[in-house]
PDB file of C-alpha atoms in Angstrom:
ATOM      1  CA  UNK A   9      26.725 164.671  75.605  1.00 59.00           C
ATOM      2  CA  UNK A  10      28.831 166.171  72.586  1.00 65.00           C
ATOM      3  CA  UNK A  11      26.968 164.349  70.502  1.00 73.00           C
ATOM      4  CA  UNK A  12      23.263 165.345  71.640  1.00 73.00           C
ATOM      5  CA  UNK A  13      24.391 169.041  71.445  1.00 69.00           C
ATOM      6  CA  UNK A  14      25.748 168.383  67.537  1.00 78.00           C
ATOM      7  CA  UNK A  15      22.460 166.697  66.954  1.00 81.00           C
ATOM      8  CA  UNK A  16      20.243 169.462  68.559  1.00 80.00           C
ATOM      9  CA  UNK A  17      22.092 171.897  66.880  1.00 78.00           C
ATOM     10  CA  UNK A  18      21.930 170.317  63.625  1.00 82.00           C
ATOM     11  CA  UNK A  19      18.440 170.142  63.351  1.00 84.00           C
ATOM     12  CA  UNK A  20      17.986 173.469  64.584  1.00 81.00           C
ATOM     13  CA  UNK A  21      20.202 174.499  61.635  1.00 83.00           C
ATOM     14  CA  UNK A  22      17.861 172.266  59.567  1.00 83.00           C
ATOM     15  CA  UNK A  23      14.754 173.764  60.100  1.00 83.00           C
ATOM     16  CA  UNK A  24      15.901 176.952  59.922  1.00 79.00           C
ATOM     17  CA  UNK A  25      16.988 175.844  56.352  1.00 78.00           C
ATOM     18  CA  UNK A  26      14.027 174.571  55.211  1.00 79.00           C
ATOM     19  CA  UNK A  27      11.913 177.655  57.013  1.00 78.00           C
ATOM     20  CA  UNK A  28      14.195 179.918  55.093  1.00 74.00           C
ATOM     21  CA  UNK A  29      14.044 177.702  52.073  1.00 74.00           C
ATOM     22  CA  UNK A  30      10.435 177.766  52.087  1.00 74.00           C
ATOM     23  CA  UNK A  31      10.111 181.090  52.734  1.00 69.00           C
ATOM     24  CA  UNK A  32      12.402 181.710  49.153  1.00 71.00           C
ATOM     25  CA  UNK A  33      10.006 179.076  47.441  1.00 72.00           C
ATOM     26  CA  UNK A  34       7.156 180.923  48.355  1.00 69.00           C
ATOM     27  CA  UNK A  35       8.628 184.808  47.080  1.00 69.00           C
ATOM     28  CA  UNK A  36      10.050 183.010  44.013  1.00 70.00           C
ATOM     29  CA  UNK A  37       6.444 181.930  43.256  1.00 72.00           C
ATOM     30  CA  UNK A  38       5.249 185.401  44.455  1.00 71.00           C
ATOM     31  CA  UNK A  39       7.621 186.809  41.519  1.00 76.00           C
ATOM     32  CA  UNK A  40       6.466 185.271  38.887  1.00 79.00           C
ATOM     33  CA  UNK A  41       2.996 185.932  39.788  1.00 82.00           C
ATOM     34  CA  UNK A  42       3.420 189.546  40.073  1.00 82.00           C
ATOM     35  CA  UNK A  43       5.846 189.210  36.851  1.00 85.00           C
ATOM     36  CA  UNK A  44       2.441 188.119  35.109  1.00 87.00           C
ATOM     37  CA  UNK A  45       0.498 190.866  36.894  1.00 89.00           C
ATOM     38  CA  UNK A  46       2.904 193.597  35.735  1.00 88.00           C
ATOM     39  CA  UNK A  47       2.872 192.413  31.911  1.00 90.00           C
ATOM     40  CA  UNK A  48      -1.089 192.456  32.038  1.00 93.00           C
ATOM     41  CA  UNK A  49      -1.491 195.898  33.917  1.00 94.00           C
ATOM     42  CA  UNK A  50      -3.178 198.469  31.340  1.00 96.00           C
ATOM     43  CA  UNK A  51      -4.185 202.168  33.244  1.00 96.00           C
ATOM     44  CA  UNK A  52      -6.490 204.289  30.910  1.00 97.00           C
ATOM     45  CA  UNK A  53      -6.845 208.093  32.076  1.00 97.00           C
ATOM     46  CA  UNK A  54      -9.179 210.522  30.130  1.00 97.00           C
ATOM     47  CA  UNK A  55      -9.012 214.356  29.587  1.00 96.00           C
ATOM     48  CA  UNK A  56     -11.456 216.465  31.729  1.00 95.00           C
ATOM     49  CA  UNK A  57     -13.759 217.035  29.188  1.00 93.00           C
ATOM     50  CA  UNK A  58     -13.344 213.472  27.739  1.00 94.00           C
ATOM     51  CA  UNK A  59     -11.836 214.187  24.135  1.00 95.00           C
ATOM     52  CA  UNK A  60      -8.342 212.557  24.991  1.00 96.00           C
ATOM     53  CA  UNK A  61      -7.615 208.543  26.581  1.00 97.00           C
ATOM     54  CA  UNK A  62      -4.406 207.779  27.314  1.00 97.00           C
ATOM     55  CA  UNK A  63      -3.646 204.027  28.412  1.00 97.00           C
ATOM     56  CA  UNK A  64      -0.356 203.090  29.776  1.00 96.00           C
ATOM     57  CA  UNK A  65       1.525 200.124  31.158  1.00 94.00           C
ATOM     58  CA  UNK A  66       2.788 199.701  34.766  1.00 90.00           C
ATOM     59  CA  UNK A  67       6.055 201.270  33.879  1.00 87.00           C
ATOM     60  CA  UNK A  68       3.829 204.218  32.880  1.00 89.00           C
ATOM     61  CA  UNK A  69       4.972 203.487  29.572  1.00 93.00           C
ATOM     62  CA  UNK A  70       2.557 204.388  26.746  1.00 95.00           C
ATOM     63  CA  UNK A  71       0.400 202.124  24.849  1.00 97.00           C
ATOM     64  CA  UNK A  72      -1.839 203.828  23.125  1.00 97.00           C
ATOM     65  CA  UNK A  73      -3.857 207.586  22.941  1.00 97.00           C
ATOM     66  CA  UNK A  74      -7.428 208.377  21.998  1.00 97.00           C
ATOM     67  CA  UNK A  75      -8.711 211.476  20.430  1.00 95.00           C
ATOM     68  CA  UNK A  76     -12.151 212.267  19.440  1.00 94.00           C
ATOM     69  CA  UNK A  77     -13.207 213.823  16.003  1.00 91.00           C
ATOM     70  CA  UNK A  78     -13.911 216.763  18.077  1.00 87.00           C
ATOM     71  CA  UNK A  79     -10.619 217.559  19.162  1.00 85.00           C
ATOM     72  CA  UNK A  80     -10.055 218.466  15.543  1.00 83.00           C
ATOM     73  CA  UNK A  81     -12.796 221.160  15.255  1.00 85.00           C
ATOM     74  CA  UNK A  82     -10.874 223.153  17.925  1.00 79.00           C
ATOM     75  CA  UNK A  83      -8.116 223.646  15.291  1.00 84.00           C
ATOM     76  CA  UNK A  84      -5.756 224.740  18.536  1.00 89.00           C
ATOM     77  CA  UNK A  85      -3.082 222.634  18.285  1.00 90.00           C
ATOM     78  CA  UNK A  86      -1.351 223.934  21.784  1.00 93.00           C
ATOM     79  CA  UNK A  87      -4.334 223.266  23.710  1.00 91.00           C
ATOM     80  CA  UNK A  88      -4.320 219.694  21.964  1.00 92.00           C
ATOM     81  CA  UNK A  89      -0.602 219.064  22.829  1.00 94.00           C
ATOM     82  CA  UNK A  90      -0.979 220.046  26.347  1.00 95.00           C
ATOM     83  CA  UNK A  91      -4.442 218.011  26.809  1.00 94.00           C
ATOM     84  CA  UNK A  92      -2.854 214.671  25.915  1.00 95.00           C
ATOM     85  CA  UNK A  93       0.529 215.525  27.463  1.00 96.00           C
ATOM     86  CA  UNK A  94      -1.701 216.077  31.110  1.00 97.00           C
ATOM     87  CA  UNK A  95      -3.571 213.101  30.722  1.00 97.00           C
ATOM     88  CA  UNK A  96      -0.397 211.020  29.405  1.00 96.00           C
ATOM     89  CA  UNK A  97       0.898 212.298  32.670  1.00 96.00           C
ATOM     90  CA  UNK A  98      -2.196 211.261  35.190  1.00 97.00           C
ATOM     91  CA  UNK A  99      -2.412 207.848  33.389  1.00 97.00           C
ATOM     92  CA  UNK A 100       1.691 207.378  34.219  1.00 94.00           C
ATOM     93  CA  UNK A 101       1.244 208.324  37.395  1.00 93.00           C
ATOM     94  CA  UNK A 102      -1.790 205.934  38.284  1.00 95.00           C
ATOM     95  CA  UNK A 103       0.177 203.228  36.921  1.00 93.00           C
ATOM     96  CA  UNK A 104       3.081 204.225  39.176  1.00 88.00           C
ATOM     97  CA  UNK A 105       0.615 203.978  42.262  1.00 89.00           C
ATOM     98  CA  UNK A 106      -1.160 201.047  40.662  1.00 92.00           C
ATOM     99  CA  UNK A 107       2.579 199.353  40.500  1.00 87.00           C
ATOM    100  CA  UNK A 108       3.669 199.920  43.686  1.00 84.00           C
ATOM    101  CA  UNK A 109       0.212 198.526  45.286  1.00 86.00           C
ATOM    102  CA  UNK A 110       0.838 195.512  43.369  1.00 84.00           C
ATOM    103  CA  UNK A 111       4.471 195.066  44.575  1.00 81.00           C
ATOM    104  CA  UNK A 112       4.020 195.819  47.702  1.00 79.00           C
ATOM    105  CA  UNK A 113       1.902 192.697  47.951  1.00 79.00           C
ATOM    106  CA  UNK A 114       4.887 190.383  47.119  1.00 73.00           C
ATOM    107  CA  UNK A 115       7.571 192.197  49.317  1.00 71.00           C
ATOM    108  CA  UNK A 116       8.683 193.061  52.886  1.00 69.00           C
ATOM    109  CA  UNK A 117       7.600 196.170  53.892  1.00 68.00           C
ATOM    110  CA  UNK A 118      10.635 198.511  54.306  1.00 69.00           C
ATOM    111  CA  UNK A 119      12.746 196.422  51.768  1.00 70.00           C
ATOM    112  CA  UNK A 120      14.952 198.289  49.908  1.00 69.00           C
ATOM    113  CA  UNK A 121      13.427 197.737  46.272  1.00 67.00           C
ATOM    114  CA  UNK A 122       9.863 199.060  48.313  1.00 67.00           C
ATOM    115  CA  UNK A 123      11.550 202.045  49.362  1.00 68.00           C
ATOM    116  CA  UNK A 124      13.387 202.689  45.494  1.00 67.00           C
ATOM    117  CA  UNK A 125       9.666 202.579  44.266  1.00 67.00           C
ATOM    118  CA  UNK A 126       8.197 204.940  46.901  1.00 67.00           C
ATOM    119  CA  UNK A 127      10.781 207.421  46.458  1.00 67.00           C
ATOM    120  CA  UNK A 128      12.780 206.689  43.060  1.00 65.00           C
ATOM    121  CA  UNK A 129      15.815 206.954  45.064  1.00 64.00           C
ATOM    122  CA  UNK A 130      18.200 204.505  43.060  1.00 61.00           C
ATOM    123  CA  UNK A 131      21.218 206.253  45.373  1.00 68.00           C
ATOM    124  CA  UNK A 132      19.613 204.028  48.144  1.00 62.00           C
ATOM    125  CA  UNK A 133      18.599 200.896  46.431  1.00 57.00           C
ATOM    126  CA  UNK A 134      22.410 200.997  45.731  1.00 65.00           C
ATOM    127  CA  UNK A 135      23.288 201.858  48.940  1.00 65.00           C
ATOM    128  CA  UNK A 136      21.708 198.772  50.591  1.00 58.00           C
ATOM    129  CA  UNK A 137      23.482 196.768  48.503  1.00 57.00           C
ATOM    130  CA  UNK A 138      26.839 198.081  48.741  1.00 64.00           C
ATOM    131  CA  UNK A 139      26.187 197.255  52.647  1.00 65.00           C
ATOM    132  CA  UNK A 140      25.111 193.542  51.955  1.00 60.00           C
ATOM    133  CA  UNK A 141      28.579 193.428  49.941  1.00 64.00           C
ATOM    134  CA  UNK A 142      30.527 195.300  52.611  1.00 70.00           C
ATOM    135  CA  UNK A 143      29.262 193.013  55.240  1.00 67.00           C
ATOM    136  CA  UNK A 144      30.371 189.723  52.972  1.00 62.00           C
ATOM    137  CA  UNK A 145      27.153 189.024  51.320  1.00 52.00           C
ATOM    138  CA  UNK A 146      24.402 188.443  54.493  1.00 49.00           C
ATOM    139  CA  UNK A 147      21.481 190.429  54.079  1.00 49.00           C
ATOM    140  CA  UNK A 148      19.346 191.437  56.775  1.00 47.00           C
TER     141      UNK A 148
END
């Protein structure tokens, strides 16, 4: 009877490997995917009045800024500074939205790194993991 109870409870164990396993294989994939889709993501914002196009990356990092010859005829170099510093701005932040749409495809909803990009709070992303540690490594 011993021996029926190791077996059932051995392949229980098993397939809860290889669901968990599986489950690993198919965010790892996930990861590079979205790794792919984060390199290629390019957000391009332009200035009300359309003189100014910003384009950033998904980090809201910028790539490159537009102005058109008319821009110069203005000869207001404030009002230039603060056009392409407000669309800089609206580009970052679509790419910040556009980011976390993306992600959110490829991870739990209410994970910890989901949360860090809703709210920027790195206190918490670091807080989760100080539990895992705390509680010898298991997350949940």
């Amino acid at each position: 009877m011993a021996d029926s109870v190791d077996r059932d409870a051995n392949r229980a164990l098993r397939a809860r490997f290889d669901e968990v396993y599986g489950q690993y294989q198919r965010l790892r994939s996930g990861l590079d995917e979205l790794q792919v889709k984060l390199a290629e993501l390019r957000v391009t914002e332009r200035s009300e009045d359309g003189q100014v196009t910003a384009t950033v990356g998904a980090r809201g990092e910028l790539i490159a800024v537009e102005v058109t010859p008319g821009v110069f005829q203005e000869r207001d170099a404030r009002a230039l500074s603060r056009k392409i510093t407000t669309t800089v701005r609206r580009a970052s932040d679509a790419a910040v939205s556009a980011t976390r749409e993306l992600v959110a495809g490829y991870l739990p909803p209410g994970s910890p790194s989901m949360e860090f990009l809703r709210t920027n709070d790195f206190g918490a992303l670091l807080g989760h993991a100080d539990a895992v540690l705390q509680r010898g490594g298991s997350a949940s």
